[in-house]
Amino acid sequence: GNSVTQMEGPVTLSEEAFLTINCTYTATGYPSLFWYVQYPGEGLQLLLKATKADDKGSNKGFEATYRKETTSFHLEKGSVQVSDSAVYFCALSDRAGNMLTFGGGTRLMVKP
Amino acid sequence: EAGVAQSPRYKIIEKRQSVAFWCNPISGHATLYWYQQILGQGPKLLIQFQNNGVVDDSQLPKDRFSAERLKGVDSTLKIQPAKLEDSAVYLCASSLGGRGVYNEQFFGPGTRLTVL
């Protein structure tokens, strides 16, 4: 079956540091890949997505590239802010069913 | 545009009691999902509806969990009887629907269930 593995947290960074959160997946066929974010006290929000190999999703300074050869979708940001503190979830969607399979989540804490 | 609504936001019950959660999806969204998110883990799909029909309930513990979506709009998820391991956040999500094309899922705020 489908599965998503992401690095365990928490990840603690200082403001303006570079961020990488690793995500790898196992799936049959050609899934779509997503990063969701959950800010404290709020619901899950879609951060970015990529629907085919070599696509780059980007939003709010975050980027992730769909790498089929390494089955990865790592999240990056060049300069994090305190307001980026949240839990980040990598997920994939089976095209046929549209259901989401999530990784375990990575908590990011950014200190001033 | 109103988002996905869920109630209650919090619920505390004792084991072996029953509980129900309610979800109102975004207007016009044909597909509705219920996820279970145990503390420290990612959400896990319990059941997916397309209009008022079940698309996938393979991970729903049917001996104690049930869900319905009458008239293809609102949905309720019930647990009877509850166990300690059911303590989790129950998330509802909705999307426009349509197979073969990914439609973004919009999530509600969730219901946090604590079973004592």
PDB file of N, CA and C in Angstrom, chain A residues 32 34 36 38 43-44 46 89 93 95-100 102-104, chain B residues 33 35 37 40-43 45 48 56 98-102 104-105 107:
ATOM      1  N   SER A  32      -0.044  12.141  -6.675  1.00  0.00           N
ATOM      2  CA  SER A  32       0.177  13.569  -6.454  1.00  0.00           C
ATOM      3  C   SER A  32       0.747  13.726  -5.044  1.00  0.00           C
ATOM      4  N   PHE A  34       1.858  16.359  -1.669  1.00  0.00           N
ATOM      5  CA  PHE A  34       1.397  17.572  -1.001  1.00  0.00           C
ATOM      6  C   PHE A  34       2.183  17.823   0.284  1.00  0.00           C
ATOM      7  N   TYR A  36       1.046  19.781   3.795  1.00  0.00           N
ATOM      8  CA  TYR A  36       0.029  20.470   4.574  1.00  0.00           C
ATOM      9  C   TYR A  36       0.687  21.063   5.815  1.00  0.00           C
ATOM     10  N   GLN A  38      -0.149  22.756   9.798  1.00  0.00           N
ATOM     11  CA  GLN A  38      -1.120  22.906  10.889  1.00  0.00           C
ATOM     12  C   GLN A  38      -0.534  23.880  11.897  1.00  0.00           C
ATOM     13  N   GLY A  43      -6.804  24.372  11.858  1.00  0.00           N
ATOM     14  CA  GLY A  43      -6.949  23.159  11.082  1.00  0.00           C
ATOM     15  C   GLY A  43      -5.856  23.005  10.041  1.00  0.00           C
ATOM     16  N   LEU A  44      -5.833  21.857   9.404  1.00  0.00           N
ATOM     17  CA  LEU A  44      -4.868  21.578   8.343  1.00  0.00           C
ATOM     18  C   LEU A  44      -5.125  22.475   7.140  1.00  0.00           C
ATOM     19  N   LEU A  46      -3.601  23.317   3.092  1.00  0.00           N
ATOM     20  CA  LEU A  46      -2.699  22.936   2.014  1.00  0.00           C
ATOM     21  C   LEU A  46      -1.645  24.021   1.837  1.00  0.00           C
ATOM     22  N   PHE A  89       2.997  18.374   7.417  1.00  0.00           N
ATOM     23  CA  PHE A  89       2.670  17.009   7.019  1.00  0.00           C
ATOM     24  C   PHE A  89       2.897  16.845   5.520  1.00  0.00           C
ATOM     25  N   SER A  93      -1.583  11.440  -2.758  1.00  0.00           N
ATOM     26  CA  SER A  93      -2.932  11.077  -3.173  1.00  0.00           C
ATOM     27  C   SER A  93      -2.874  10.076  -4.304  1.00  0.00           C
ATOM     28  N   ARG A  95      -4.286   8.859  -7.374  1.00  0.00           N
ATOM     29  CA  ARG A  95      -5.084   9.610  -8.344  1.00  0.00           C
ATOM     30  C   ARG A  95      -6.503   9.065  -8.500  1.00  0.00           C
ATOM     31  N   ALA A  96      -6.571   7.711  -8.450  1.00  0.00           N
ATOM     32  CA  ALA A  96      -7.872   7.122  -8.720  1.00  0.00           C
ATOM     33  C   ALA A  96      -8.859   7.396  -7.596  1.00  0.00           C
ATOM     34  N   GLY A  97      -8.374   7.324  -6.364  1.00  0.00           N
ATOM     35  CA  GLY A  97      -9.287   7.423  -5.228  1.00  0.00           C
ATOM     36  C   GLY A  97      -9.359   8.764  -4.580  1.00  0.00           C
ATOM     37  N   ASN A  98      -8.379   9.596  -4.798  1.00  0.00           N
ATOM     38  CA  ASN A  98      -8.309  10.910  -4.176  1.00  0.00           C
ATOM     39  C   ASN A  98      -8.109  10.900  -2.678  1.00  0.00           C
ATOM     40  N   MET A  99      -8.008   9.750  -2.014  1.00  0.00           N
ATOM     41  CA  MET A  99      -7.767   9.751  -0.580  1.00  0.00           C
ATOM     42  C   MET A  99      -6.321  10.166  -0.315  1.00  0.00           C
ATOM     43  N   LEU A 100      -6.080  10.807   0.813  1.00  0.00           N
ATOM     44  CA  LEU A 100      -4.755  11.250   1.201  1.00  0.00           C
ATOM     45  C   LEU A 100      -4.132  10.275   2.183  1.00  0.00           C
ATOM     46  N   PHE A 102      -1.005  10.340   4.794  1.00  0.00           N
ATOM     47  CA  PHE A 102      -0.144  11.322   5.446  1.00  0.00           C
ATOM     48  C   PHE A 102       1.071  10.678   6.099  1.00  0.00           C
ATOM     49  N   GLY A 103       2.150  11.459   6.163  1.00  0.00           N
ATOM     50  CA  GLY A 103       3.273  11.108   7.010  1.00  0.00           C
ATOM     51  C   GLY A 103       2.950  11.474   8.451  1.00  0.00           C
ATOM     52  N   GLY A 104       3.887  11.206   9.347  1.00  0.00           N
ATOM     53  CA  GLY A 104       3.638  11.407  10.761  1.00  0.00           C
ATOM     54  C   GLY A 104       3.705  12.849  11.243  1.00  0.00           C
TER      55      GLY A 104
ATOM     56  N   TYR B  33     -14.806  13.447   3.724  1.00  0.00           N
ATOM     57  CA  TYR B  33     -13.876  12.507   4.340  1.00  0.00           C
ATOM     58  C   TYR B  33     -13.898  12.676   5.853  1.00  0.00           C
ATOM     59  N   TYR B  35     -11.254  11.707   8.972  1.00  0.00           N
ATOM     60  CA  TYR B  35      -9.924  11.239   9.328  1.00  0.00           C
ATOM     61  C   TYR B  35      -9.816  11.161  10.850  1.00  0.00           C
ATOM     62  N   GLN B  37      -6.879  11.489  13.767  1.00  0.00           N
ATOM     63  CA  GLN B  37      -5.504  11.917  14.002  1.00  0.00           C
ATOM     64  C   GLN B  37      -5.157  11.695  15.467  1.00  0.00           C
ATOM     65  N   GLY B  40       0.483  13.069  17.818  1.00  0.00           N
ATOM     66  CA  GLY B  40       1.832  12.765  17.358  1.00  0.00           C
ATOM     67  C   GLY B  40       1.892  12.003  16.042  1.00  0.00           C
ATOM     68  N   GLN B  41       0.737  11.758  15.436  1.00  0.00           N
ATOM     69  CA  GLN B  41       0.699  11.026  14.169  1.00  0.00           C
ATOM     70  C   GLN B  41      -0.002  11.856  13.096  1.00  0.00           C
ATOM     71  N   GLY B  42       0.136  11.411  11.857  1.00  0.00           N
ATOM     72  CA  GLY B  42      -0.598  12.047  10.778  1.00  0.00           C
ATOM     73  C   GLY B  42      -2.025  11.539  10.719  1.00  0.00           C
ATOM     74  N   PRO B  43      -2.906  12.298  10.082  1.00  0.00           N
ATOM     75  CA  PRO B  43      -4.298  11.844   9.948  1.00  0.00           C
ATOM     76  C   PRO B  43      -4.396  10.547   9.158  1.00  0.00           C
ATOM     77  N   LEU B  45      -7.263   8.137   7.128  1.00  0.00           N
ATOM     78  CA  LEU B  45      -8.625   8.131   6.591  1.00  0.00           C
ATOM     79  C   LEU B  45      -9.464   7.032   7.226  1.00  0.00           C
ATOM     80  N   GLN B  48     -14.704   7.659   3.293  1.00  0.00           N
ATOM     81  CA  GLN B  48     -14.862   8.659   2.247  1.00  0.00           C
ATOM     82  C   GLN B  48     -16.235   8.471   1.610  1.00  0.00           C
ATOM     83  N   ASP B  56     -14.982   4.522   0.238  1.00  0.00           N
ATOM     84  CA  ASP B  56     -13.930   3.741   0.888  1.00  0.00           C
ATOM     85  C   ASP B  56     -14.167   3.778   2.388  1.00  0.00           C
ATOM     86  N   GLY B  98     -15.134  14.118  -8.039  1.00  0.00           N
ATOM     87  CA  GLY B  98     -14.798  13.825  -9.429  1.00  0.00           C
ATOM     88  C   GLY B  98     -13.599  12.905  -9.463  1.00  0.00           C
ATOM     89  N   ARG B  99     -13.776  11.702  -9.936  1.00  0.00           N
ATOM     90  CA  ARG B  99     -12.710  10.725  -9.915  1.00  0.00           C
ATOM     91  C   ARG B  99     -11.727  10.998 -11.038  1.00  0.00           C
ATOM     92  N   GLY B 100     -10.468  10.592 -10.821  1.00  0.00           N
ATOM     93  CA  GLY B 100      -9.448  10.720 -11.850  1.00  0.00           C
ATOM     94  C   GLY B 100      -8.716  12.038 -11.814  1.00  0.00           C
ATOM     95  N   VAL B 101      -9.242  13.010 -11.121  1.00  0.00           N
ATOM     96  CA  VAL B 101      -8.595  14.317 -11.012  1.00  0.00           C
ATOM     97  C   VAL B 101      -8.525  14.674  -9.540  1.00  0.00           C
ATOM     98  N   TYR B 102      -7.346  15.105  -9.072  1.00  0.00           N
ATOM     99  CA  TYR B 102      -7.266  15.459  -7.661  1.00  0.00           C
ATOM    100  C   TYR B 102      -7.976  16.772  -7.406  1.00  0.00           C
ATOM    101  N   GLU B 104      -8.621  19.525  -4.330  1.00  0.00           N
ATOM    102  CA  GLU B 104      -8.091  19.908  -3.033  1.00  0.00           C
ATOM    103  C   GLU B 104      -9.075  19.621  -1.927  1.00  0.00           C
ATOM    104  N   GLN B 105      -8.573  19.040  -0.851  1.00  0.00           N
ATOM    105  CA  GLN B 105      -9.392  18.772   0.316  1.00  0.00           C
ATOM    106  C   GLN B 105      -9.254  19.943   1.290  1.00  0.00           C
ATOM    107  N   PHE B 107     -10.061  21.159   5.146  1.00  0.00           N
ATOM    108  CA  PHE B 107     -10.267  20.523   6.441  1.00  0.00           C
ATOM    109  C   PHE B 107     -10.996  21.440   7.414  1.00  0.00           C
TER     110      PHE B 107
END
